[in-house]
Amino acid sequence: MTILDGKKVSNDIKNEIADHVQSMISKGEKVPHLAAILVGSDGASMTYVGAKVKACERIGFKSTLIEMPEYTSEEELLEKIHFLNTNDDIDGFIVQLPLPDQIDEQKVLMAVDPDKDVDGFHPTNVGRMALDLPTFLPATPYGIMELLERYQIETSGKNVVVMGRSHIVGRPMSILMSQKRPAGDATVTVVHSRSKNLKEITKAADIIVAAIGISEFLTGDMVKEDVVVIDVGITRVPDQTKKNGYRLAGDVEFESVSKKASYITPVPGGVGPMTIAMLLKNTLLARERHG
Ligand code: BQF
């Protein structure tokens, strides 16, 4: 069993980007500038945005964090998005999800200029992805593709089971792995909360991408020997023995599944760090595209 070390690979990618930034500086070019809007003060969201800002600093990107209160109206958020869309100093920006209930997420994502949409959530960019056109790939699926590629895991003709159909992970993952591209050419099955005979389907999988948001849902009895397992889940589970009061759990029961797997991502340190690295990669791409 080999651990797919997202922490290490993400560090390799960040170092590659940092080198690129240095060469941009030596040529007198502008460095990439990422902005993030955080609405409210959800603990996990603050951690995620903080990790993104810190990563920017480490590799030499400019970053701007815009914090708005929990009671922010949709109109106020849309105004801020308009400001970032029209500010030439900003190459790309993200709106940290989830948003408070009074704000329509769909409306917000559609307000982001597709050329600055480094999360790749705008319908234009989702369409471009589906049509194999150049675009910003959503960071988590992009990170998983990169991880599979760098570990040279064969995907061509393999049976891939994607668990979950979210717009951010499951759906794009199923599209990407079925496409003709590196880490693609797979035969993809998507399973979700209405699927029947789940175990029968997961047992036939060569590769499983678990993205359902239920901690330790996938267990050893549901997989075949030598399966490749990508765990996208990241749930905070109360744990008195930890100083912060919780531990992070994936969608995969690591203990039982790792005994059968040929490759498996840990939580933490698997897919999560790759998400951050690919957001940075998209921001670099945005800077280069803007000329
Ligand atoms: C790690 C996210 C659910 C909902 C909104 C490193 C991250 C996580 C884990 C991280 C995530 C999850 C992010 C680890 C960004 C991934 O060491 O295992 C980094 O920061 N993520 C997000 O921005 O919004 C989310 C999950």
Short mmCIF file of C-alpha atoms and ligand atoms in Angstrom, two decimals:
data_model
loop_
_atom_site.label_atom_id
_atom_site.label_comp_id
_atom_site.label_asym_id
_atom_site.label_seq_id
_atom_site.Cartn_x
_atom_site.Cartn_y
_atom_site.Cartn_z
CA MET A 1 0.00 0.00 0.00
CA THR A 2 1.32 3.42 -1.02
CA ILE A 3 0.13 6.64 0.59
CA LEU A 4 -0.68 9.33 -1.97
CA ASP A 5 1.15 12.14 -0.20
CA GLY A 6 -0.78 15.30 -1.10
CA LYS A 7 1.21 17.32 1.38
CA LYS A 8 4.47 16.49 -0.39
CA VAL A 9 3.16 16.81 -3.95
CA SER A 10 1.46 20.13 -3.12
CA ASN A 11 4.78 21.38 -1.76
CA ASP A 12 6.52 20.32 -5.00
CA ILE A 13 3.91 22.27 -7.00
CA LYS A 14 4.18 25.32 -4.74
CA ASN A 15 7.97 25.27 -5.18
CA GLU A 16 7.55 25.08 -8.96
CA ILE A 17 5.21 28.08 -8.85
CA ALA A 18 7.56 29.98 -6.52
CA ASP A 19 10.40 29.47 -9.03
CA HIS A 20 8.13 30.75 -11.79
CA VAL A 21 7.29 33.84 -9.72
CA GLN A 22 11.01 34.53 -9.23
CA SER A 23 11.57 34.43 -13.00
CA MET A 24 8.60 36.79 -13.50
CA ILE A 25 10.15 39.22 -11.02
CA SER A 26 13.56 39.03 -12.73
CA LYS A 27 11.87 39.94 -16.02
CA GLY A 28 10.17 42.91 -14.37
CA GLU A 29 6.73 41.32 -14.75
CA LYS A 30 3.85 41.75 -12.29
CA VAL A 31 3.42 38.91 -9.78
CA PRO A 32 0.05 37.11 -9.58
CA HIS A 33 -2.49 38.69 -7.21
CA LEU A 34 -5.26 36.56 -5.65
CA ALA A 35 -8.16 38.05 -3.69
CA ALA A 36 -10.58 36.13 -1.46
CA ILE A 37 -13.92 37.24 -0.07
CA LEU A 38 -14.95 35.68 3.23
CA VAL A 39 -18.51 36.34 4.42
CA GLY A 40 -19.03 35.62 8.13
CA SER A 41 -16.73 33.86 10.56
CA ASP A 42 -17.37 30.11 10.21
CA GLY A 43 -14.38 28.36 11.81
CA ALA A 44 -13.62 25.95 8.97
CA SER A 45 -14.03 28.68 6.32
CA MET A 46 -11.63 30.95 8.21
CA THR A 47 -9.09 28.11 8.34
CA TYR A 48 -9.41 27.45 4.59
CA VAL A 49 -9.10 31.11 3.56
CA GLY A 50 -6.21 31.54 5.97
CA ALA A 51 -4.41 28.59 4.35
CA LYS A 52 -4.90 30.18 0.91
CA VAL A 53 -3.54 33.58 1.98
CA LYS A 54 -0.57 31.96 3.75
CA ALA A 55 0.24 29.88 0.65
CA CYS A 56 0.22 33.06 -1.48
CA GLU A 57 2.74 34.69 0.85
CA ARG A 58 4.99 31.63 0.78
CA ILE A 59 5.28 31.53 -3.00
CA GLY A 60 5.50 35.26 -3.61
CA PHE A 61 1.96 36.04 -4.80
CA LYS A 62 0.16 39.17 -3.70
CA SER A 63 -3.04 38.41 -1.81
CA THR A 64 -5.98 40.42 -0.53
CA LEU A 65 -8.48 39.09 2.01
CA ILE A 66 -11.82 40.86 2.10
CA GLU A 67 -13.81 40.04 5.22
CA MET A 68 -17.52 40.84 5.32
CA PRO A 69 -19.92 40.34 8.25
CA GLU A 70 -22.33 37.39 8.52
CA TYR A 71 -25.34 39.72 7.91
CA THR A 72 -23.96 40.99 4.55
CA SER A 73 -26.72 41.33 1.93
CA GLU A 74 -26.55 39.73 -1.50
CA GLU A 75 -26.41 43.22 -3.03
CA GLU A 76 -23.41 44.22 -0.91
CA LEU A 77 -21.57 41.05 -1.89
CA LEU A 78 -22.37 41.58 -5.57
CA GLU A 79 -20.97 45.12 -5.28
CA LYS A 80 -17.70 43.78 -3.90
CA ILE A 81 -17.51 41.23 -6.72
CA HIS A 82 -18.04 44.03 -9.25
CA PHE A 83 -15.17 45.93 -7.62
CA LEU A 84 -12.83 42.92 -7.99
CA ASN A 85 -14.02 42.22 -11.56
CA THR A 86 -13.08 45.75 -12.62
CA ASN A 87 -9.88 46.17 -10.56
CA ASP A 88 -6.96 45.60 -12.97
CA ASP A 89 -4.57 44.82 -10.11
CA ILE A 90 -6.51 41.62 -9.24
CA ASP A 91 -5.74 38.61 -11.47
CA GLY A 92 -8.17 36.19 -9.87
CA PHE A 93 -10.47 35.92 -6.89
CA ILE A 94 -12.63 33.48 -4.99
CA VAL A 95 -15.74 33.77 -2.87
CA GLN A 96 -15.27 31.34 0.02
CA LEU A 97 -18.16 28.86 0.30
CA PRO A 98 -20.54 28.16 1.94
CA LEU A 99 -22.36 31.52 2.04
CA PRO A 100 -24.97 32.62 4.61
CA ASP A 101 -28.62 31.70 3.83
CA GLN A 102 -29.73 35.20 2.73
CA ILE A 103 -27.32 35.04 -0.22
CA ASP A 104 -28.10 33.11 -3.42
CA GLU A 105 -24.91 31.18 -4.19
CA GLN A 106 -25.82 30.68 -7.85
CA LYS A 107 -26.26 34.43 -8.41
CA VAL A 108 -22.92 35.13 -6.76
CA LEU A 109 -20.95 32.59 -8.80
CA MET A 110 -22.47 33.97 -12.02
CA ALA A 111 -21.38 37.50 -11.09
CA VAL A 112 -17.67 36.58 -11.11
CA ASP A 113 -15.87 37.53 -14.35
CA PRO A 114 -15.06 34.13 -15.96
CA ASP A 115 -11.53 35.43 -16.73
CA LYS A 116 -10.92 35.94 -12.98
CA ASP A 117 -12.85 32.84 -11.84
CA VAL A 118 -9.89 30.87 -10.47
CA ASP A 119 -12.28 28.48 -8.64
CA GLY A 120 -13.76 27.55 -12.03
CA PHE A 121 -17.35 27.69 -10.75
CA HIS A 122 -18.86 30.10 -13.32
CA PRO A 123 -21.25 28.32 -15.76
CA THR A 124 -19.10 29.53 -18.67
CA ASN A 125 -16.07 27.81 -17.20
CA VAL A 126 -18.02 24.65 -16.28
CA GLY A 127 -19.21 24.54 -19.90
CA ARG A 128 -15.71 25.09 -21.22
CA MET A 129 -14.44 22.25 -19.02
CA ALA A 130 -17.15 19.90 -20.31
CA LEU A 131 -16.25 20.81 -23.90
CA ASP A 132 -12.47 20.26 -23.42
CA LEU A 133 -11.76 23.97 -23.93
CA PRO A 134 -9.01 25.83 -22.01
CA THR A 135 -10.42 27.07 -18.68
CA PHE A 136 -9.84 27.17 -14.94
CA LEU A 137 -10.47 23.66 -13.59
CA PRO A 138 -12.09 23.58 -10.12
CA ALA A 139 -9.23 23.24 -7.65
CA THR A 140 -10.16 19.99 -5.89
CA PRO A 141 -10.82 17.91 -9.04
CA TYR A 142 -7.74 19.51 -10.65
CA GLY A 143 -5.70 18.52 -7.60
CA ILE A 144 -6.91 14.92 -7.75
CA MET A 145 -6.06 14.68 -11.49
CA GLU A 146 -2.60 16.08 -10.75
CA LEU A 147 -2.07 13.60 -7.88
CA LEU A 148 -3.07 10.62 -10.07
CA GLU A 149 -0.78 11.87 -12.84
CA ARG A 150 2.27 12.49 -10.64
CA TYR A 151 1.97 9.02 -9.07
CA GLN A 152 1.54 7.61 -12.61
CA ILE A 153 -1.64 5.78 -11.69
CA GLU A 154 -3.13 4.14 -14.79
CA THR A 155 -6.68 5.38 -15.38
CA SER A 156 -7.19 4.48 -19.05
CA GLY A 157 -9.94 1.87 -19.38
CA LYS A 158 -10.26 1.55 -15.59
CA ASN A 159 -13.56 1.39 -13.74
CA VAL A 160 -13.80 4.58 -11.73
CA VAL A 161 -16.60 5.06 -9.20
CA VAL A 162 -17.20 8.66 -8.15
CA MET A 163 -19.23 8.81 -4.95
CA GLY A 164 -21.12 12.12 -4.84
CA ARG A 165 -22.50 14.51 -7.47
CA SER A 166 -21.71 17.94 -6.01
CA HIS A 167 -20.99 20.80 -8.40
CA ILE A 168 -17.61 21.36 -6.76
CA VAL A 169 -16.18 17.82 -6.65
CA GLY A 170 -18.27 14.83 -7.77
CA ARG A 171 -19.71 16.17 -11.03
CA PRO A 172 -16.51 17.76 -12.38
CA MET A 173 -14.49 14.69 -11.30
CA SER A 174 -16.79 12.41 -13.30
CA ILE A 175 -16.45 14.64 -16.37
CA LEU A 176 -12.66 14.97 -16.18
CA MET A 177 -11.91 11.29 -15.68
CA SER A 178 -14.08 10.30 -18.64
CA GLN A 179 -12.32 12.79 -20.93
CA LYS A 180 -9.38 12.09 -23.24
CA ARG A 181 -6.64 13.65 -21.09
CA PRO A 182 -3.93 12.68 -18.56
CA ALA A 183 -5.61 10.73 -15.71
CA GLY A 184 -8.63 10.39 -18.01
CA ASP A 185 -9.99 7.79 -20.45
CA ALA A 186 -11.71 5.99 -17.58
CA THR A 187 -15.10 4.30 -17.52
CA VAL A 188 -16.88 6.40 -14.92
CA THR A 189 -19.87 5.54 -12.72
CA VAL A 190 -21.41 8.16 -10.44
CA VAL A 191 -23.19 6.97 -7.31
CA HIS A 192 -25.20 9.15 -4.90
CA SER A 193 -27.78 9.07 -2.11
CA ARG A 194 -30.42 7.47 -4.37
CA SER A 195 -28.15 4.75 -5.75
CA LYS A 196 -29.06 1.09 -5.19
CA ASN A 197 -26.74 -1.88 -4.72
CA LEU A 198 -23.95 0.48 -3.72
CA LYS A 199 -21.60 -2.20 -2.45
CA GLU A 200 -21.92 -4.18 -5.67
CA ILE A 201 -20.81 -1.09 -7.60
CA THR A 202 -17.93 -0.05 -5.33
CA LYS A 203 -16.65 -3.66 -5.21
CA ALA A 204 -16.19 -3.54 -8.99
CA ALA A 205 -14.21 -0.28 -8.90
CA ASP A 206 -10.51 -0.05 -9.77
CA ILE A 207 -10.48 3.55 -8.52
CA ILE A 208 -12.88 5.17 -6.03
CA VAL A 209 -13.25 8.92 -5.47
CA ALA A 210 -15.21 9.36 -2.23
CA ALA A 211 -16.85 12.81 -2.06
CA ILE A 212 -20.12 12.40 -0.15
CA GLY A 213 -19.41 14.21 3.11
CA ILE A 214 -20.24 11.34 5.47
CA SER A 215 -17.33 10.49 7.72
CA GLU A 216 -15.84 7.01 7.30
CA PHE A 217 -18.68 5.86 5.03
CA LEU A 218 -16.56 3.68 2.72
CA THR A 219 -15.41 0.57 4.59
CA GLY A 220 -13.05 -2.30 3.77
CA ASP A 221 -15.87 -4.72 2.91
CA MET A 222 -17.04 -2.36 0.10
CA VAL A 223 -13.82 -2.46 -1.93
CA LYS A 224 -11.78 -5.01 -3.87
CA GLU A 225 -8.15 -5.89 -3.34
CA ASP A 226 -5.66 -3.35 -4.85
CA VAL A 227 -8.24 -0.58 -5.27
CA VAL A 228 -7.00 3.03 -5.57
CA VAL A 229 -8.87 5.26 -3.11
CA ILE A 230 -9.11 9.07 -3.22
CA ASP A 231 -10.72 10.48 -0.07
CA VAL A 232 -12.15 13.98 -0.56
CA GLY A 233 -14.10 14.04 2.72
CA ILE A 234 -13.09 16.36 5.52
CA THR A 235 -15.43 16.35 8.51
CA ARG A 236 -14.72 17.67 11.99
CA VAL A 237 -15.45 14.87 14.48
CA PRO A 238 -15.54 15.77 18.21
CA ASP A 239 -12.48 14.30 19.98
CA GLN A 240 -11.66 15.09 23.61
CA THR A 241 -8.07 13.89 23.27
CA LYS A 242 -7.30 16.74 20.81
CA LYS A 243 -6.40 20.20 22.03
CA ASN A 244 -8.78 21.89 19.58
CA GLY A 245 -11.58 19.45 20.56
CA TYR A 246 -11.91 17.69 17.19
CA ARG A 247 -10.15 15.48 14.67
CA LEU A 248 -10.49 15.51 10.88
CA ALA A 249 -12.16 12.45 9.34
CA GLY A 250 -12.48 11.53 5.68
CA ASP A 251 -15.28 9.71 3.84
CA VAL A 252 -13.14 6.57 4.02
CA GLU A 253 -12.56 4.28 7.00
CA PHE A 254 -8.78 4.37 6.58
CA GLU A 255 -8.06 1.48 8.96
CA SER A 256 -10.03 -1.13 7.00
CA VAL A 257 -9.75 0.25 3.45
CA SER A 258 -5.98 0.84 3.54
CA LYS A 259 -5.48 -2.91 4.21
CA LYS A 260 -6.84 -3.67 0.74
CA ALA A 261 -5.81 -0.57 -1.22
CA SER A 262 -2.80 -0.31 -3.54
CA TYR A 263 -2.86 3.50 -3.21
CA ILE A 264 -4.83 5.68 -0.78
CA THR A 265 -4.95 9.36 0.21
CA PRO A 266 -4.80 10.19 3.92
CA VAL A 267 -6.98 12.79 5.71
CA PRO A 268 -5.51 15.23 6.49
CA GLY A 269 -2.59 15.57 4.09
CA GLY A 270 -4.14 14.06 0.95
CA VAL A 271 -6.54 15.93 -1.32
CA GLY A 272 -6.85 19.05 0.89
CA PRO A 273 -3.35 20.45 0.33
CA MET A 274 -3.66 19.72 -3.42
CA THR A 275 -6.76 21.96 -3.53
CA ILE A 276 -4.72 24.90 -2.28
CA ALA A 277 -1.84 24.22 -4.71
CA MET A 278 -4.15 24.11 -7.74
CA LEU A 279 -5.89 27.35 -6.75
CA LEU A 280 -2.44 28.95 -6.88
CA LYS A 281 -1.76 27.30 -10.24
CA ASN A 282 -5.02 28.78 -11.60
CA THR A 283 -4.05 32.21 -10.28
CA LEU A 284 -0.68 32.00 -12.04
CA LEU A 285 -2.53 31.00 -15.21
CA ALA A 286 -4.90 33.98 -14.81
CA ARG A 287 -1.92 36.37 -14.50
CA GLU A 288 -0.32 34.90 -17.64
CA ARG A 289 -3.59 35.06 -19.59
CA HIS A 290 -4.19 38.68 -18.63
CA GLY A 291 -0.81 39.53 -20.19
C1 BQF B 1 -5.22 18.88 4.77
C2 BQF B 1 -13.46 22.81 1.81
C3 BQF B 1 -15.51 21.68 2.37
C4 BQF B 1 -16.24 22.86 2.17
C5 BQF B 1 -15.59 24.02 1.79
C6 BQF B 1 -5.32 21.12 3.67
C7 BQF B 1 -7.44 22.17 3.20
C8 BQF B 1 -8.08 21.12 3.82
C9 BQF B 1 -7.35 20.05 4.32
C10 BQF B 1 -8.19 23.31 2.64
C11 BQF B 1 -12.01 22.86 1.62
C12 BQF B 1 -11.17 21.65 1.85
C13 BQF B 1 -11.41 24.07 1.29
C14 BQF B 1 -5.98 20.05 4.27
C15 BQF B 1 -9.93 24.23 1.15
C16 BQF B 1 -9.76 21.83 1.33
O1 BQF B 1 -4.07 19.06 5.20
O2 BQF B 1 -5.73 17.78 4.71
C17 BQF B 1 -6.04 22.17 3.14
O3 BQF B 1 -7.88 24.42 2.97
N1 BQF B 1 -9.23 23.12 1.74
C18 BQF B 1 -12.25 25.21 1.07
O4 BQF B 1 -11.77 26.31 0.75
O5 BQF B 1 -13.56 25.13 1.22
C19 BQF B 1 -14.20 23.99 1.60
C20 BQF B 1 -14.13 21.66 2.20
#
